[in-house]
Structure formats: structure tokens, C-alpha cells
Amino acid sequence: MSIIIDGKAISKRIRESIKRKVDECKMNGLIPNLSVVLVGEDPASKVYARNKQKACKEVGIKSTVVKLEENTSEQELLEIIYRLNQDNTIHGILVQLPLPNHIDEKRIINAIDLSKDVDGFHPMHSGMLMNGQAILEPCTPKGIIRLIEETKQNIEGKNAVVIGRSNIVGKPVAIMLLQKNATVTIAHSRTENLAKLASTADILVVAIGKPRFIDRNYVKEGAIVIDVGITSVNGALVGDVDFDDVKEKAGYITPVPGGVGPMTITMLLENTLIAAKGAI
Ligand code: NAD
């Protein structure tokens, strides 16, 4: 039976510490402030934006959701970003993705002031991460590393397999594991013999968006299994890992919900605090 890595409890602890630091900032006249930009009516995006606002409130970070119509043009959105960039009272800017199809996401992300890009998606942040100079790291990968560290198992020298190569999860988490001296393999939809490869992993990170895709055949006995996937199936959130099938074989496993999800928001709070302190 594996040990469950309780992302919710770990997040709670980290958020308490963030709250104390936010209180200190406030005593020095600094109110950390996050602006969340939400375009359109996507129900999931609305929930994510609301959850982020709720989490900010919990730790004392000021937050505002800038709500824009679905038919907002790319130029209008860019102008809003430029305005937020120039507003000295705002320390973090987050554009809730996905954006409507008529807007080029890359152009929008690239327009966010580097020092306010608390999602860490700007290509400059990716480059700095690659060079080992990261300051604002992307939230989900940052949270994944914290969860792995919570197991107190050594990362150094371990075989890590990351399934998924997106710019926001797979690639950055692979780089972070490499920087912690794991031997890292990135697998993806064209990888051959995936189960054979995955079952060599001491640390298996799965970010593919395919509900319950990973069963015990993909898992090494005693491995640390981090399930990043979230898919809504009949109204319930389901991970990429078949938790019930894998839990007897893995050494450590994150649940869905209650694993990576809460940590992503917690790392957003941490990044907003870093940005507010002007550490970058
Ligand atoms: P994405 O669609 O951008 O990338 C998916 C990746 O999975 C691709 O690189 C693809 O090659 C790979 N893939 C797809 N099918 C595969 C297969 N059968 N075998 C091997 N590889 C396969 O997705 P993403 O943005 O990286 O997100 C992945 C999942 O993580 C989604 O379910 C998403 O909702 C979830 N997610 C969760 C959080 C969180 O905070 N918990 C944050 C980001 C993403």
C-alpha cells in the first residue's frame, strides 16, 4: 500500500507560511496584489479564476479578476496587459488560459511584464529555468517538485520518467528534475513501449490528460507517482493514473483531486509574493 502524498495538507501548511510573510509585507506598507484576466465564459476557467481569488483572500493577497467579453479583440487584450504592466500597485498578472480561438495566446503571454508573470509562462522565464537561473518558475512543475520533496526520498541519481511534453508541465518539470540530478526521460504520445519505459521510473510524473490511462503495468514497485492529469468524467475530477490499481504497487502517490491541483494554486501565491517583494 502506498503512502498518499496529501497535496491539500501540504498546501495548507505552505499557505500558512505565505500568510505570515504577506502579513509582514503589509506591516511594511506593501500589499501583494494579483490581477487575474478572464476572457469569455468558459465555465472551467471561471471556476479556476474564482479558486485563485479565494486562495489569495485566504493568505491576505489582494486580487482582482478583470472580466472581459468573449469577443474582446487581441489588441484590446494587449492594451489591458500593457496597462496592468504599468500599474505599480499590481505585482502579478495571470491570464487565464485557454483564450478564445481568435486570440494568439503566445502573443498575450509574451506581452506580460517579466517581473509580473507569476504563471512563469513567458519564454524568458523558460530560458532562465533552462539555464538554472529561474526566479518565477511555472506553478504546476514547481508544486510537483515540492510534492516529491515531501516524500523525503532522494531525487539525485534516480530514474525519472515524465509522460507529457507540454510547455507548461512536462518540459519544465523534466528540467527541474534534471537540475536536481535525476536521470530524466521525457515520454509523449509517440513514445514506443511506454509501459516498459515508465516501469523503470523511480519517479513517474504523468501529465497527459487521459483519465486512468496509467495502470500498474506502467509503475515500478515502490515508485513515486505524481498524477497531474485532471479530466472531468461524469462530473467528477479524474486523474491520468488509475489510483485504485496503482496504489498497492507505488511507494508514494498523489490523489486526484487533492494532489497537484492545490499545490499549483499555492505556488501561484508564492510567486505573487516573490513578485511583490521585487525579488526579480
Ligand atoms: P497537453 O495536452 O498540452 O499535453 C499533453 C501531453 O501528453 C502531450 O505532450 C502528449 O504528447 C502527451 N500524451 C498524450 N497522450 C499520450 C499518450 N497516450 N501516451 C503518452 N503521452 C501522451 O496537456 P497539459 O497542459 O500538459 O496537461 C496535461 C494534464 O494535466 C491535463 O489533464 C491537464 O488538465 C492537467 N493539468 C493539471 C494541472 C494542475 O494544476 N493539476 C495543471 C496543468 C495541467
mmCIF file of C-alpha atoms and ligand atoms in Angstrom:
data_model
loop_
_atom_site.group_PDB
_atom_site.id
_atom_site.type_symbol
_atom_site.label_atom_id
_atom_site.label_comp_id
_atom_site.label_asym_id
_atom_site.label_seq_id
_atom_site.Cartn_x
_atom_site.Cartn_y
_atom_site.Cartn_z
ATOM 1 C CA MET A 1 0.000 0.000 0.000
ATOM 2 C CA SER A 2 1.461 3.329 -0.990
ATOM 3 C CA ILE A 3 1.771 6.458 1.081
ATOM 4 C CA ILE A 4 -0.568 9.149 -0.181
ATOM 5 C CA ILE A 5 1.112 12.478 -0.834
ATOM 6 C CA ASP A 6 -1.537 14.804 0.548
ATOM 7 C CA GLY A 7 -1.304 17.913 -1.614
ATOM 8 C CA LYS A 8 -4.123 19.557 0.283
ATOM 9 C CA ALA A 9 -2.432 19.257 3.696
ATOM 10 C CA ILE A 10 0.980 20.252 2.309
ATOM 11 C CA SER A 11 -0.615 23.260 0.604
ATOM 12 C CA LYS A 12 -2.330 24.297 3.816
ATOM 13 C CA ARG A 13 0.997 24.319 5.637
ATOM 14 C CA ILE A 14 2.743 26.322 2.900
ATOM 15 C CA ARG A 15 -0.174 28.776 2.688
ATOM 16 C CA GLU A 16 0.067 29.436 6.434
ATOM 17 C CA SER A 17 3.709 30.376 5.964
ATOM 18 C CA ILE A 18 2.848 32.556 2.935
ATOM 19 C CA LYS A 19 0.183 34.303 5.019
ATOM 20 C CA ARG A 20 2.747 35.172 7.686
ATOM 21 C CA LYS A 21 5.051 36.629 5.024
ATOM 22 C CA VAL A 22 2.183 38.585 3.451
ATOM 23 C CA ASP A 23 1.352 39.998 6.898
ATOM 24 C CA GLU A 24 4.975 41.117 7.254
ATOM 25 C CA CYS A 25 4.811 42.827 3.836
ATOM 26 C CA LYS A 26 1.635 44.624 4.877
ATOM 27 C CA MET A 27 3.268 45.852 8.064
ATOM 28 C CA ASN A 28 5.881 47.439 5.810
ATOM 29 C CA GLY A 29 3.197 49.071 3.659
ATOM 30 C CA LEU A 30 3.352 46.567 0.789
ATOM 31 C CA ILE A 31 0.094 44.904 -0.259
ATOM 32 C CA PRO A 32 0.813 41.995 -2.636
ATOM 33 C CA ASN A 33 -1.669 42.292 -5.474
ATOM 34 C CA LEU A 34 -2.595 39.812 -8.228
ATOM 35 C CA SER A 35 -4.630 40.621 -11.304
ATOM 36 C CA VAL A 36 -6.368 37.675 -12.991
ATOM 37 C CA VAL A 37 -7.555 38.337 -16.537
ATOM 38 C CA LEU A 38 -10.502 36.224 -17.629
ATOM 39 C CA VAL A 39 -11.768 36.375 -21.205
ATOM 40 C CA GLY A 40 -15.117 34.813 -22.125
ATOM 41 C CA GLU A 41 -17.481 32.443 -20.394
ATOM 42 C CA ASP A 42 -15.628 29.111 -20.255
ATOM 43 C CA PRO A 43 -17.123 27.506 -17.110
ATOM 44 C CA ALA A 44 -13.895 25.722 -16.062
ATOM 45 C CA SER A 45 -11.871 28.940 -16.472
ATOM 46 C CA LYS A 46 -14.391 30.808 -14.334
ATOM 47 C CA VAL A 47 -14.035 28.190 -11.584
ATOM 48 C CA TYR A 48 -10.203 28.325 -11.781
ATOM 49 C CA ALA A 49 -10.219 32.142 -11.618
ATOM 50 C CA ARG A 50 -12.600 32.075 -8.643
ATOM 51 C CA ASN A 51 -10.465 29.488 -6.826
ATOM 52 C CA LYS A 52 -7.355 31.598 -7.333
ATOM 53 C CA GLN A 53 -9.130 34.651 -5.965
ATOM 54 C CA LYS A 54 -10.366 32.657 -2.972
ATOM 55 C CA ALA A 55 -6.833 31.382 -2.252
ATOM 56 C CA CYS A 56 -5.430 34.924 -2.465
ATOM 57 C CA LYS A 57 -8.013 36.129 0.045
ATOM 58 C CA GLU A 58 -7.117 33.276 2.396
ATOM 59 C CA VAL A 59 -3.481 34.428 2.638
ATOM 60 C CA GLY A 60 -4.208 38.166 2.502
ATOM 61 C CA ILE A 61 -3.068 38.781 -1.083
ATOM 62 C CA LYS A 62 -5.234 41.360 -2.825
ATOM 63 C CA SER A 63 -6.674 40.112 -6.106
ATOM 64 C CA THR A 64 -8.908 41.401 -8.837
ATOM 65 C CA VAL A 65 -10.477 39.498 -11.701
ATOM 66 C CA VAL A 66 -10.568 41.573 -14.890
ATOM 67 C CA LYS A 67 -13.557 40.055 -16.718
ATOM 68 C CA LEU A 68 -13.675 40.574 -20.463
ATOM 69 C CA GLU A 69 -16.249 39.650 -23.110
ATOM 70 C CA GLU A 70 -15.672 36.583 -25.312
ATOM 71 C CA ASN A 71 -15.403 38.875 -28.364
ATOM 72 C CA THR A 72 -12.610 41.034 -26.873
ATOM 73 C CA SER A 73 -10.047 41.584 -29.629
ATOM 74 C CA GLU A 74 -6.388 40.632 -29.310
ATOM 75 C CA GLN A 75 -5.455 44.331 -29.482
ATOM 76 C CA GLU A 76 -7.876 45.234 -26.691
ATOM 77 C CA LEU A 77 -6.472 42.467 -24.514
ATOM 78 C CA LEU A 78 -2.903 43.593 -25.250
ATOM 79 C CA GLU A 79 -3.795 47.119 -24.198
ATOM 80 C CA ILE A 80 -5.196 45.831 -20.912
ATOM 81 C CA ILE A 81 -1.974 43.871 -20.327
ATOM 82 C CA TYR A 82 0.117 46.984 -21.061
ATOM 83 C CA ARG A 83 -1.991 48.963 -18.578
ATOM 84 C CA LEU A 84 -1.544 46.287 -15.890
ATOM 85 C CA ASN A 85 2.200 46.158 -16.657
ATOM 86 C CA GLN A 86 2.445 49.854 -15.892
ATOM 87 C CA ASP A 87 0.321 49.811 -12.742
ATOM 88 C CA ASN A 88 2.801 49.850 -9.849
ATOM 89 C CA THR A 89 0.199 48.622 -7.371
ATOM 90 C CA ILE A 90 -0.142 45.314 -9.271
ATOM 91 C CA HIS A 91 2.619 42.745 -8.743
ATOM 92 C CA GLY A 92 1.270 39.685 -10.521
ATOM 93 C CA ILE A 93 -0.621 39.286 -13.794
ATOM 94 C CA LEU A 94 -2.197 35.996 -14.762
ATOM 95 C CA VAL A 95 -4.147 35.467 -17.969
ATOM 96 C CA GLN A 96 -6.499 32.537 -17.517
ATOM 97 C CA LEU A 97 -5.990 30.038 -20.350
ATOM 98 C CA PRO A 98 -7.329 28.885 -22.734
ATOM 99 C CA LEU A 99 -8.141 32.121 -24.529
ATOM 100 C CA PRO A 100 -10.799 32.300 -27.259
ATOM 101 C CA ASN A 101 -9.528 30.994 -30.620
ATOM 102 C CA HIS A 102 -9.241 34.420 -32.253
ATOM 103 C CA ILE A 103 -6.558 35.470 -29.733
ATOM 104 C CA ASP A 104 -2.939 34.329 -30.062
ATOM 105 C CA GLU A 105 -2.051 33.037 -26.583
ATOM 106 C CA LYS A 106 1.691 33.294 -27.174
ATOM 107 C CA ARG A 107 1.439 37.000 -28.113
ATOM 108 C CA ILE A 108 -0.520 37.700 -24.952
ATOM 109 C CA ILE A 109 1.816 35.776 -22.634
ATOM 110 C CA ASN A 110 4.849 37.416 -24.242
ATOM 111 C CA ALA A 111 3.325 40.844 -23.554
ATOM 112 C CA ILE A 112 3.189 40.331 -19.785
ATOM 113 C CA ASP A 113 5.958 42.166 -17.933
ATOM 114 C CA LEU A 114 8.535 39.536 -16.992
ATOM 115 C CA SER A 115 8.596 40.610 -13.359
ATOM 116 C CA LYS A 116 4.792 40.192 -13.104
ATOM 117 C CA ASP A 117 4.440 36.882 -14.976
ATOM 118 C CA VAL A 118 3.535 34.836 -11.898
ATOM 119 C CA ASP A 119 2.476 31.858 -14.040
ATOM 120 C CA GLY A 120 6.096 31.708 -15.249
ATOM 121 C CA PHE A 121 4.970 31.017 -18.847
ATOM 122 C CA HIS A 122 6.953 33.819 -20.545
ATOM 123 C CA PRO A 123 9.650 32.334 -22.830
ATOM 124 C CA MET A 124 12.284 34.333 -20.931
ATOM 125 C CA HIS A 125 11.269 32.506 -17.766
ATOM 126 C CA SER A 126 11.512 29.185 -19.647
ATOM 127 C CA GLY A 127 15.014 30.151 -20.809
ATOM 128 C CA MET A 128 16.072 31.143 -17.299
ATOM 129 C CA LEU A 129 14.728 27.853 -15.962
ATOM 130 C CA MET A 130 16.727 26.003 -18.599
ATOM 131 C CA ASN A 131 19.917 27.845 -17.511
ATOM 132 C CA GLY A 132 19.321 27.182 -13.833
ATOM 133 C CA GLN A 133 18.559 30.870 -13.183
ATOM 134 C CA ALA A 134 14.811 30.635 -12.686
ATOM 135 C CA ILE A 135 13.102 33.139 -10.417
ATOM 136 C CA LEU A 136 9.437 32.765 -11.277
ATOM 137 C CA GLU A 137 9.053 29.060 -12.019
ATOM 138 C CA PRO A 138 5.840 27.741 -13.584
ATOM 139 C CA CYS A 139 3.411 26.855 -10.801
ATOM 140 C CA THR A 140 2.443 23.254 -11.571
ATOM 141 C CA PRO A 141 6.017 21.954 -12.081
ATOM 142 C CA LYS A 142 7.176 23.891 -9.013
ATOM 143 C CA GLY A 143 4.384 22.297 -6.988
ATOM 144 C CA ILE A 144 5.242 18.827 -8.320
ATOM 145 C CA ILE A 145 8.853 19.154 -7.156
ATOM 146 C CA ARG A 146 7.668 20.225 -3.690
ATOM 147 C CA LEU A 147 5.388 17.176 -3.513
ATOM 148 C CA ILE A 148 8.249 14.858 -4.466
ATOM 149 C CA GLU A 149 10.476 16.536 -1.874
ATOM 150 C CA GLU A 150 7.814 15.936 0.769
ATOM 151 C CA THR A 151 8.429 12.180 0.445
ATOM 152 C CA LYS A 152 11.971 12.841 1.800
ATOM 153 C CA GLN A 153 13.268 10.415 -0.822
ATOM 154 C CA ASN A 154 16.412 11.359 -2.702
ATOM 155 C CA ILE A 155 15.838 12.708 -6.203
ATOM 156 C CA GLU A 156 19.544 12.670 -7.051
ATOM 157 C CA GLY A 157 20.581 9.710 -9.166
ATOM 158 C CA LYS A 158 17.029 8.397 -9.528
ATOM 159 C CA ASN A 159 15.406 7.457 -12.813
ATOM 160 C CA ALA A 160 12.594 9.898 -13.520
ATOM 161 C CA VAL A 161 10.148 9.473 -16.377
ATOM 162 C CA VAL A 162 7.894 12.381 -17.273
ATOM 163 C CA ILE A 163 4.977 11.436 -19.522
ATOM 164 C CA GLY A 164 3.810 14.529 -21.423
ATOM 165 C CA ARG A 165 5.909 17.258 -23.043
ATOM 166 C CA SER A 166 3.781 20.401 -22.794
ATOM 167 C CA ASN A 167 5.483 23.750 -22.248
ATOM 168 C CA ILE A 168 3.575 24.300 -19.009
ATOM 169 C CA VAL A 169 4.033 20.926 -17.306
ATOM 170 C CA GLY A 170 6.052 18.157 -18.976
ATOM 171 C CA LYS A 171 9.082 20.056 -20.276
ATOM 172 C CA PRO A 172 9.637 22.348 -17.265
ATOM 173 C CA VAL A 173 9.194 19.585 -14.680
ATOM 174 C CA ALA A 174 11.696 17.452 -16.598
ATOM 175 C CA ILE A 175 14.228 20.307 -16.487
ATOM 176 C CA MET A 176 13.655 20.792 -12.759
ATOM 177 C CA LEU A 177 14.168 17.077 -12.079
ATOM 178 C CA LEU A 178 17.342 17.199 -14.159
ATOM 179 C CA GLN A 179 18.573 20.152 -12.089
ATOM 180 C CA LYS A 180 18.008 18.006 -9.015
ATOM 181 C CA ASN A 181 20.303 15.406 -10.579
ATOM 182 C CA ALA A 182 17.706 12.821 -11.568
ATOM 183 C CA THR A 183 18.262 10.918 -14.800
ATOM 184 C CA VAL A 184 15.283 12.121 -16.790
ATOM 185 C CA THR A 185 13.405 10.707 -19.760
ATOM 186 C CA ILE A 186 10.541 12.599 -21.366
ATOM 187 C CA ALA A 187 7.879 10.385 -22.951
ATOM 188 C CA HIS A 188 4.968 11.501 -25.111
ATOM 189 C CA SER A 189 2.244 10.309 -27.458
ATOM 190 C CA ARG A 190 4.758 8.914 -29.986
ATOM 191 C CA THR A 191 6.894 7.068 -27.433
ATOM 192 C CA GLU A 192 7.168 3.354 -28.126
ATOM 193 C CA ASN A 193 6.835 0.743 -25.379
ATOM 194 C CA LEU A 194 5.632 3.342 -22.901
ATOM 195 C CA ALA A 195 4.735 0.851 -20.169
ATOM 196 C CA LYS A 196 8.206 -0.712 -20.341
ATOM 197 C CA LEU A 197 9.873 2.696 -20.097
ATOM 198 C CA ALA A 198 7.568 4.038 -17.381
ATOM 199 C CA SER A 199 8.068 0.955 -15.251
ATOM 200 C CA THR A 200 11.805 1.757 -14.974
ATOM 201 C CA ALA A 201 10.972 5.026 -13.207
ATOM 202 C CA ASP A 202 11.705 5.622 -9.551
ATOM 203 C CA ILE A 203 9.812 8.881 -10.062
ATOM 204 C CA LEU A 204 6.926 8.857 -12.529
ATOM 205 C CA VAL A 205 5.206 12.139 -13.421
ATOM 206 C CA VAL A 206 2.143 11.790 -15.612
ATOM 207 C CA ALA A 207 0.676 14.825 -17.406
ATOM 208 C CA ILE A 208 -1.262 13.631 -20.443
ATOM 209 C CA GLY A 209 -4.945 14.383 -19.822
ATOM 210 C CA LYS A 210 -6.141 10.784 -20.386
ATOM 211 C CA PRO A 211 -8.283 9.597 -17.469
ATOM 212 C CA ARG A 212 -6.979 6.484 -15.655
ATOM 213 C CA PHE A 213 -4.546 5.756 -18.517
ATOM 214 C CA ILE A 214 -1.697 4.617 -16.268
ATOM 215 C CA ASP A 215 -2.299 1.292 -14.560
ATOM 216 C CA ARG A 216 0.048 -0.913 -12.508
ATOM 217 C CA ASN A 217 1.821 -2.164 -15.639
ATOM 218 C CA TYR A 218 3.372 1.305 -16.044
ATOM 219 C CA VAL A 219 4.599 1.502 -12.472
ATOM 220 C CA LYS A 220 7.745 0.211 -10.769
ATOM 221 C CA GLU A 221 7.287 -1.330 -7.330
ATOM 222 C CA GLY A 222 7.823 1.424 -4.735
ATOM 223 C CA ALA A 223 7.906 4.303 -7.251
ATOM 224 C CA ILE A 224 6.846 7.875 -6.504
ATOM 225 C CA VAL A 225 3.857 8.524 -8.778
ATOM 226 C CA ILE A 226 2.715 12.093 -9.404
ATOM 227 C CA ASP A 227 -0.598 12.383 -11.216
ATOM 228 C CA VAL A 228 -1.002 15.778 -12.853
ATOM 229 C CA GLY A 229 -3.984 14.968 -15.061
ATOM 230 C CA ILE A 230 -7.402 16.405 -14.402
ATOM 231 C CA THR A 231 -10.314 15.367 -16.587
ATOM 232 C CA SER A 232 -13.949 15.815 -15.729
ATOM 233 C CA VAL A 233 -15.704 12.447 -16.114
ATOM 234 C CA ASN A 234 -19.436 12.430 -15.353
ATOM 235 C CA GLY A 235 -18.969 15.487 -13.165
ATOM 236 C CA ALA A 236 -16.056 14.034 -11.169
ATOM 237 C CA LEU A 237 -12.387 15.014 -11.485
ATOM 238 C CA VAL A 238 -10.288 12.052 -12.616
ATOM 239 C CA GLY A 239 -6.505 11.796 -12.895
ATOM 240 C CA ASP A 240 -4.326 10.166 -15.549
ATOM 241 C CA VAL A 241 -3.427 7.382 -13.116
ATOM 242 C CA ASP A 242 -5.769 4.551 -12.198
ATOM 243 C CA PHE A 243 -5.330 5.239 -8.496
ATOM 244 C CA ASP A 244 -7.026 2.067 -7.206
ATOM 245 C CA ASP A 245 -4.995 -0.169 -9.490
ATOM 246 C CA VAL A 246 -1.666 1.543 -8.800
ATOM 247 C CA LYS A 247 -1.910 2.285 -5.081
ATOM 248 C CA GLU A 248 -0.790 -1.171 -3.963
ATOM 249 C CA LYS A 249 2.319 -1.046 -6.139
ATOM 250 C CA ALA A 250 3.577 2.552 -5.878
ATOM 251 C CA GLY A 251 5.568 3.671 -2.855
ATOM 252 C CA TYR A 252 4.028 7.159 -2.884
ATOM 253 C CA ILE A 253 1.135 8.505 -4.914
ATOM 254 C CA THR A 254 -0.766 11.769 -5.311
ATOM 255 C CA PRO A 255 -4.561 11.623 -5.352
ATOM 256 C CA VAL A 256 -6.846 13.478 -7.782
ATOM 257 C CA PRO A 257 -8.331 15.698 -6.570
ATOM 258 C CA GLY A 258 -6.165 16.822 -3.639
ATOM 259 C CA GLY A 259 -2.696 16.270 -5.077
ATOM 260 C CA VAL A 260 -1.075 18.531 -7.654
ATOM 261 C CA GLY A 261 -4.124 20.840 -8.062
ATOM 262 C CA PRO A 262 -3.944 22.632 -4.685
ATOM 263 C CA MET A 263 -0.153 22.895 -4.975
ATOM 264 C CA THR A 264 -0.453 24.718 -8.309
ATOM 265 C CA ILE A 265 -2.520 27.455 -6.678
ATOM 266 C CA THR A 266 -0.213 27.557 -3.657
ATOM 267 C CA MET A 267 2.793 28.107 -5.919
ATOM 268 C CA LEU A 268 0.886 30.914 -7.631
ATOM 269 C CA LEU A 269 0.509 32.583 -4.234
ATOM 270 C CA GLU A 270 4.215 32.061 -3.574
ATOM 271 C CA ASN A 271 5.155 33.529 -6.965
ATOM 272 C CA THR A 272 2.915 36.543 -6.346
ATOM 273 C CA LEU A 273 4.683 37.129 -3.048
ATOM 274 C CA ILE A 274 8.100 36.823 -4.747
ATOM 275 C CA ALA A 275 6.987 39.313 -7.437
ATOM 276 C CA ALA A 276 5.601 41.712 -4.818
ATOM 277 C CA LYS A 277 8.832 41.675 -2.857
ATOM 278 C CA GLY A 278 10.523 42.748 -6.063
ATOM 279 C CA ALA A 279 12.976 39.903 -5.859
ATOM 280 C CA ILE A 280 13.082 39.805 -9.619
HETATM 281 P P1 NAD B 1 -1.208 18.951 -23.164
HETATM 282 O O1 NAD B 1 -2.419 18.461 -23.866
HETATM 283 O O2 NAD B 1 -0.613 20.249 -23.543
HETATM 284 O O3 NAD B 1 -0.065 17.846 -23.303
HETATM 285 C C1 NAD B 1 -0.341 16.507 -23.153
HETATM 286 C C2 NAD B 1 0.912 15.725 -23.399
HETATM 287 O O4 NAD B 1 0.614 14.352 -23.178
HETATM 288 C C3 NAD B 1 1.478 15.850 -24.799
HETATM 289 O O5 NAD B 1 2.837 16.170 -24.709
HETATM 290 C C4 NAD B 1 1.282 14.466 -25.430
HETATM 291 O O6 NAD B 1 2.384 14.076 -26.227
HETATM 292 C C5 NAD B 1 1.188 13.568 -24.211
HETATM 293 N N1 NAD B 1 0.299 12.447 -24.452
HETATM 294 C C6 NAD B 1 -0.987 12.474 -24.851
HETATM 295 N N2 NAD B 1 -1.460 11.230 -24.970
HETATM 296 C C7 NAD B 1 -0.460 10.400 -24.646
HETATM 297 C C8 NAD B 1 -0.334 9.000 -24.575
HETATM 298 N N3 NAD B 1 -1.349 8.207 -24.896
HETATM 299 N N4 NAD B 1 0.840 8.480 -24.205
HETATM 300 C C9 NAD B 1 1.891 9.284 -23.891
HETATM 301 N N5 NAD B 1 1.813 10.624 -23.920
HETATM 302 C C10 NAD B 1 0.663 11.167 -24.295
HETATM 303 O O7 NAD B 1 -1.566 18.898 -21.619
HETATM 304 P P2 NAD B 1 -1.001 19.670 -20.329
HETATM 305 O O8 NAD B 1 -1.381 21.078 -20.387
HETATM 306 O O9 NAD B 1 0.429 19.307 -20.093
HETATM 307 O O10 NAD B 1 -1.884 18.964 -19.209
HETATM 308 C C11 NAD B 1 -1.869 17.573 -19.012
HETATM 309 C C12 NAD B 1 -2.898 17.211 -17.975
HETATM 310 O O11 NAD B 1 -2.564 17.857 -16.765
HETATM 311 C C13 NAD B 1 -4.326 17.678 -18.299
HETATM 312 O O12 NAD B 1 -5.238 16.738 -17.771
HETATM 313 C C14 NAD B 1 -4.443 18.976 -17.546
HETATM 314 O O13 NAD B 1 -5.796 19.275 -17.205
HETATM 315 C C15 NAD B 1 -3.636 18.655 -16.322
HETATM 316 N N6 NAD B 1 -3.091 19.827 -15.654
HETATM 317 C C16 NAD B 1 -3.286 19.896 -14.321
HETATM 318 C C17 NAD B 1 -2.767 20.945 -13.611
HETATM 319 C C18 NAD B 1 -2.983 21.003 -12.139
HETATM 320 O O14 NAD B 1 -2.811 22.037 -11.533
HETATM 321 N N7 NAD B 1 -3.307 19.882 -11.505
HETATM 322 C C19 NAD B 1 -2.070 21.960 -14.274
HETATM 323 C C20 NAD B 1 -1.848 21.847 -15.631
HETATM 324 C C21 NAD B 1 -2.374 20.769 -16.322
#
